[in-house]
Amino acid sequence: MVTQTSVGRHEALPTGSGKAVPTKSRKPLLRRIGDNRTLLLMCLPALAFFIVFSYAPLPGAWIAFTNFNYRDGIFGSPFVGFRNFEFLIKSGQLWLLTKNTILYNVAFIILGNILQIALAIMLNEIRSKYFKKISQAVMFLPYFISVVLIGVIAFNLLNYDTGALNALIQQTGGDPIKIYSIAGAWPIIIIICHLWQSTGYGSIVYFAAIMGIDNSLFEAAAIDGASAWQRIRYVILPSLKPTFIILLLFSLGGIMKGNFGLFWNLVGNNAALFQTTDIIETSVYRMIISQNNFTSSTAVGLYQSLFGFALVMLCNWIVRRINEDYALF
Amino acid sequence: MMRKSLARAGAAAIVLALSTTALAACTPGEGAESGEPTNITMLVLGDKPTNGRLEAMLEKLNVKLEAEANANLDLFYVEWADWQTQYNTQLLSGDDDIDLITTATDWLFAWENAEKGAFLPLSEEMLQEYAPKTWEQVDAEGHWDLTKLDDGQIYFIPEDNFTQYTNHGFFYRGDWATAAGIPDGTITKFEEFTTYFSWVKQNQPEAYPWDVSGAKDAALIGYLQGHTDGQTIQQISAGNYYPFQTTESDPYTVTSWYMEGDELLEAAELAKEWNEIGVWREDALNYDGDTREEFYAGLSGADQHHTQTFIGSIVDNMTKKQPGSDPKFFYFGQENGNFFNDILTHGAMAVNATSKSPEKALEVYDIIRNDEEAYRLLNWGIEGTDYVITEDGKLGFPEGYDSSTDALGSNFWAGRMDDFELDRVTDAPNKQEIYDELAAAAKDYEYSTLVVNKDLIDPTLAAMGGVLSEYIPQLQYGKFDDPAAAIAEMRQKLEDAGYEDARTAIQTDMDAWADERGLK
C-alpha cells in the first residue's frame, strides 16, 4: 500500500524530460517481500488475528438471510431474504437497540474523554512523587476488576431487600427505593460504573501526551507569568487536541459496540430495564441463549457491523473535510 | 498488481490451511471388529464430577463393553451454567467426536434439533441390527411413532420404559401451613398460597415466603393450568416459552392462553398481590442464589419443581435439615385435574449426525440400556463404594457417603428402565401413594405423534419468544403497575410478531393429524 502511494506520487511529479520515472520500486513481489521481511513478519500476528476473527467468519453472515438448519449448513439452508429482519424492524426493536447503543457510547466517549483529560492534568499538577504514583495506581485498579464482580457488587449495593444503599436510606428514616425496577436510573448507574472502570486506564494516554509536551513551552509560559490555570488552558489543552481527536475517531469506530460484560452483569435478564439498557450485544446474546435463535441474532449483528462501518466512513469523511491530517485514512 | 497477487497468495494459503485441517479430520475412526476398540462418546447434561468415582466406574464398564462390543464409552458433559446455549451450540458445531446425544422433546429441544439436522435418522434395519433389544421393546409398545418427524424417519430412542412424574408444583412446609390455619396443613387450591405466604411473611421474619430467582413463569403457569383446561402443545416452543395450547373441551383447535381469555390477567393480578405482600425478593429477576438451599435452610417457605425432585430429594433433605417441617407438594392443575402423565420422550437418546461410528454407538447404547450389570454400573456405580443394596432390597449408600460430594454423576437420563430400578432409601416414604394419586388423575398427552412443520414459522416463533421473554417474567413477579394494560400491549406485540400466522400453520398440521386418525 505504502509503496503504491509513493509510486503514484512519484509519477505525478513533473519530470522535465517527459520520460517516465525509472520504475525503481517495481521490483518483483518476492524481492519486495524479501526486502521487507522483518516488517511483514511483525505484521503477521495482527494479520492472522484479523483473518481468523474478522474475515474468515464473514461468510457466516449469510445465516441472516436463511432459515438456518444444521443439516443443510450455512449456505445450503433455504434462503428467506429479509424475513429475519422484518420483525426486528416492525417491533421497533432495531431502533431501540440502535438508539440505546449509540446514546450510551456518546455518553461514554464524551464524559470519558473529559474525565480522562481532567484526571491526566490533575495528576500532572501533583508535585509529590509518591502521592502521584499512588493516586495513579488506585485509579487504575478498577480496570482490573472483573465485570462479573462489578455486577455482584452493584447488586449488593443496590438491591431492595438487603442492599447497602437501601439499608442506609432506611437507617436515616427514608423509604427504600426499588432501583431494579426503575428503568430511568440505569443509564446513570451504567455510565458511572463504566467511567469508574475505564477512566484511570484511559487517562494514561493523555498523561503520556502531557509528558511529551515540549518543556520550553512551559518555561516560556512561566516567564510570561502564566498562572497554573492559564498554563493548562493555553499550553496543555491545545497540545492535547491531536491526541483527543485520534482517540475520538478510534472510539467512534466502536460506537455500535457496547460494553457487553458490564451491561450483561448489571442488568442480565431483567426485562423491566430493557427499555433503557438493552444494547445490540445484550440483545443478540439473549436471543441465542434463551431463544436458540441464530438467524435473528445474526441479522442484528450484521446490521450492527454495516451501520458501524458506514458510521466510521462518515466520521472519517467529516474529519478529512475539517483537517486532512487528523483523518485516519 | 501487488494487491492482486497478494490476494491470490493469501487465498492459496487459506485453501491450503483448510485442506490440511480437513485431511486431519479424516483420520480413520472405524475400528474394525477385531482391531482397536472404538471410542464412543456420549453427551450428557450436568456438571462433570471430579471425585474420581466416574472414572473408576467407566474403567469397569469399559472392560465389559470391550468384551461385548469392542468399544469404549466416554462421557461428554454439557454443564449446567447456561446449559440451553451450551447444548444447542454444541449440537450446532457438528463436533464429530460425539456419538450419542442425550435429548428430550420437552426440555432439550429434540424436535428443533432433529429438524435442524443435528441427529442421524435411524433406519429400522439399523436399529434392528445394532440395537435389537431396544428396538424390540420400543416396537412392542408402539413407541417409535413418538420419535418421527414428518419425513417418517426415527430420530431418537425414547426413554419409554421408566416411570416418572415431572409435573411441576410448589413444595411447601406442612408445619407452617398448619400454623397459618390451613386445614390439615394441606393446600388444595393455588390461591390458598396467598394465606400461606402472608403467614410466612408475618411470622417467619428470616424467611422469604417463596425465594425464587431469575426469569421464571411458574406462578403464571401454575394458575393457568389450575384455572383453564388448556393443554400445552409441547412440540412448539418460542424461546423458553410454550405459547400454544389446545383445550380439553376443544382438543383439536389450536389456541394460546397467553392470547385468549381472562385467566392470564387473573394470574397476573394474583402475582401482583403476592409481589405486594413481599412473597419473593423485590429484585428476584436479578438475584441468582441457590433457592433450594434456602428452602433446606428454612429461609424460604416454598420451592418450585417437579414430583421427581420432591420424592427424590426434597422429602429426604427437609426431614434431615428441618426436622418436623412436614414437606408437602402441591402440583399445578391439582384442583381441576389438568396435568399430564410424563411424555415418553422426556428423556431420549439420539445419534449425532456427524458421528463416525453410529452403528457402534447403537451397540453400546443397547448394552447400557438392556444389560443389568452395565446398567447398574453406569447408573449407580460400583457396588460397595458407590451404592449398596439394603437387606430389604432398596438402593442405599455406603457408610459415610455424602451425596453432595460423592455422587457418581453419570446422568444417564436417556434409557433408564423400570425393570432394573430399585426404590431408594432416600425416597419419600409415601412415594407410592403420590404415584398412585397422580396416576389416577393424570391425563395422557394426546399429541405426541403430532408433527408440526416449523420451517415457515420459525422466524415468527423467534419473534414471539422475544416478546414473551420481555413480558412474562415481569407479569410473573407482578412488576407492572397495570397488568391489564401490559397484557394488552404484549398481545398486540405477539400479533405483530405473526401469532395468527403461526397459529394457522399449526392448526393446518393439527387438522391433518386429526383427520388421519379420524378424530375430528
Coordinates of N, CA and C in Angstrom, one line a residue, chain B residues 128-198:
Chain B
Q128 N -32.6 -52.5 14.2 CA -32.8 -54.0 14.4 C -31.5 -54.7 14.5
E129 N -30.5 -54.2 13.7 CA -29.3 -54.9 13.6 C -28.4 -54.6 14.8
Y130 N -28.3 -53.3 15.2 CA -27.3 -52.8 16.2 C -27.9 -52.6 17.5
A131 N -29.2 -52.4 17.6 CA -29.8 -52.2 19.0 C -31.1 -53.1 19.1
P132 N -30.9 -54.4 18.9 CA -32.0 -55.3 18.7 C -33.0 -55.3 19.9
K133 N -32.4 -55.3 21.1 CA -33.2 -55.4 22.3 C -34.0 -54.1 22.5
T134 N -33.4 -53.0 22.2 CA -34.1 -51.7 22.3 C -35.2 -51.6 21.3
W135 N -34.8 -52.0 20.1 CA -35.8 -52.0 19.0 C -37.1 -52.7 19.4
E136 N -36.8 -54.0 19.9 CA -37.9 -54.8 20.1 C -38.8 -54.3 21.2
Q137 N -38.2 -53.8 22.3 CA -39.0 -53.3 23.4 C -39.8 -52.1 23.0
V138 N -39.2 -51.1 22.3 CA -39.9 -49.9 22.0 C -40.9 -50.2 20.9
D139 N -40.6 -51.1 20.0 CA -41.5 -51.5 19.0 C -42.8 -52.2 19.5
A140 N -42.5 -53.1 20.5 CA -43.6 -53.9 21.1 C -44.6 -52.9 21.7
E141 N -44.2 -51.8 22.2 CA -45.1 -50.9 22.8 C -45.6 -49.8 21.8
G142 N -45.1 -49.9 20.6 CA -45.6 -49.0 19.6 C -45.1 -47.6 19.8
H143 N -43.9 -47.4 20.3 CA -43.5 -46.1 20.7 C -42.6 -45.4 19.7
W144 N -42.2 -46.1 18.6 CA -41.3 -45.4 17.6 C -42.0 -44.2 17.0
D145 N -43.3 -44.3 16.9 CA -44.0 -43.1 16.2 C -43.8 -41.8 17.0
L146 N -43.4 -41.9 18.3 CA -43.2 -40.7 19.1 C -41.9 -40.0 18.7
T147 N -41.1 -40.6 17.9 CA -39.8 -40.1 17.6 C -39.6 -39.7 16.2
K148 N -40.7 -39.6 15.4 CA -40.5 -39.4 14.0 C -40.9 -38.0 13.6
L149 N -40.1 -37.4 12.7 CA -40.5 -36.1 12.1 C -41.4 -36.4 10.9
D150 N -41.8 -35.3 10.2 CA -42.8 -35.5 9.1 C -42.2 -36.3 7.9
D151 N -40.9 -36.5 8.0 CA -40.3 -37.3 6.9 C -40.4 -38.8 7.2
G152 N -41.1 -39.1 8.3 CA -41.3 -40.5 8.7 C -40.1 -41.2 9.3
Q153 N -39.0 -40.5 9.5 CA -37.8 -41.2 10.0 C -37.8 -41.1 11.5
I154 N -37.1 -42.1 12.1 CA -36.9 -42.1 13.5 C -35.7 -41.3 13.8
Y155 N -35.8 -40.4 14.8 CA -34.6 -39.5 15.1 C -34.0 -39.7 16.5
F156 N -34.7 -40.4 17.4 CA -34.1 -40.7 18.7 C -34.9 -41.9 19.3
I157 N -34.2 -42.4 20.4 CA -34.8 -43.5 21.1 C -35.4 -43.1 22.4
P158 N -36.7 -43.3 22.6 CA -37.3 -42.8 23.8 C -37.0 -43.6 25.1
E159 N -36.9 -42.8 26.2 CA -36.8 -43.5 27.5 C -38.2 -43.8 27.9
D160 N -38.8 -44.9 27.2 CA -40.2 -45.1 27.3 C -40.6 -46.1 28.3
N161 N -39.6 -46.6 29.1 CA -39.9 -47.7 30.0 C -39.5 -47.3 31.4
F162 N -39.7 -46.1 31.7 CA -39.2 -45.6 33.0 C -40.3 -44.7 33.6
T163 N -40.8 -45.1 34.8 CA -41.9 -44.3 35.3 C -41.4 -43.1 36.1
Q164 N -41.9 -41.9 35.7 CA -41.5 -40.7 36.5 C -42.6 -39.7 36.2
Y165 N -42.7 -38.8 37.2 CA -43.6 -37.7 37.0 C -42.9 -36.4 37.1
T166 N -42.9 -35.7 36.0 CA -42.1 -34.4 36.1 C -43.1 -33.3 35.9
N167 N -44.3 -33.5 36.5 CA -45.3 -32.4 36.6 C -44.9 -31.4 37.7
H168 N -44.9 -30.1 37.4 CA -44.4 -29.2 38.3 C -45.4 -28.7 39.4
G169 N -44.9 -28.1 40.5 CA -45.8 -27.6 41.5 C -44.9 -27.0 42.6
F170 N -45.6 -26.6 43.7 CA -44.9 -26.0 44.8 C -44.6 -27.0 45.9
F171 N -43.4 -26.9 46.4 CA -43.1 -27.6 47.7 C -43.3 -26.6 48.8
Y172 N -43.9 -27.0 49.9 CA -44.1 -26.1 51.0 C -44.0 -26.9 52.3
R173 N -44.1 -26.2 53.4 CA -43.9 -26.8 54.7 C -45.3 -27.0 55.4
G174 N -45.6 -28.3 55.7 CA -46.8 -28.6 56.3 C -46.9 -27.9 57.7
D175 N -45.8 -27.8 58.4 CA -45.9 -27.2 59.8 C -46.3 -25.8 59.7
W176 N -45.8 -25.0 58.7 CA -46.1 -23.6 58.6 C -47.5 -23.5 58.1
A177 N -47.9 -24.4 57.2 CA -49.3 -24.3 56.6 C -50.3 -24.5 57.7
T178 N -50.0 -25.5 58.6 CA -50.9 -25.7 59.7 C -51.0 -24.5 60.6
A179 N -49.9 -23.9 60.9 CA -49.8 -22.7 61.7 C -50.6 -21.6 61.1
A180 N -50.6 -21.6 59.7 CA -51.3 -20.5 59.0 C -52.8 -20.7 59.0
G181 N -53.2 -21.8 59.6 CA -54.6 -22.1 59.7 C -55.2 -22.8 58.6
I182 N -54.4 -23.4 57.7 CA -54.9 -24.1 56.6 C -55.2 -25.5 57.1
P183 N -56.5 -26.0 56.8 CA -56.9 -27.2 57.4 C -56.0 -28.4 57.0
D184 N -55.6 -29.1 58.1 CA -54.7 -30.3 57.9 C -53.3 -29.8 57.3
G185 N -53.1 -28.5 57.2 CA -51.8 -28.1 56.7 C -51.6 -28.5 55.2
T186 N -52.7 -28.7 54.6 CA -52.6 -29.2 53.2 C -53.3 -28.2 52.2
I187 N -52.5 -27.7 51.3 CA -53.0 -26.7 50.4 C -53.6 -27.4 49.2
T188 N -54.9 -27.1 48.9 CA -55.5 -27.8 47.8 C -55.9 -26.9 46.6
K189 N -55.7 -25.6 46.8 CA -56.0 -24.7 45.7 C -54.9 -23.7 45.6
F190 N -54.6 -23.3 44.3 CA -53.5 -22.4 44.1 C -53.6 -21.1 44.9
E191 N -54.8 -20.5 45.0 CA -55.0 -19.2 45.7 C -54.7 -19.3 47.2
E192 N -54.8 -20.6 47.7 CA -54.5 -20.7 49.1 C -53.1 -20.3 49.5
F193 N -52.2 -20.3 48.5 CA -50.9 -19.9 48.8 C -50.8 -18.5 49.3
T194 N -51.8 -17.7 48.9 CA -51.8 -16.3 49.4 C -51.8 -16.3 51.0
T195 N -52.7 -17.1 51.5 CA -52.8 -17.3 53.0 C -51.4 -17.7 53.6
Y196 N -50.9 -18.8 52.9 CA -49.7 -19.4 53.4 C -48.5 -18.4 53.4
F197 N -48.4 -17.7 52.2 CA -47.3 -16.8 52.0 C -47.4 -15.6 53.0
S198 N -48.7 -15.1 53.2 CA -48.8 -14.0 54.1 C -48.4 -14.4 55.5

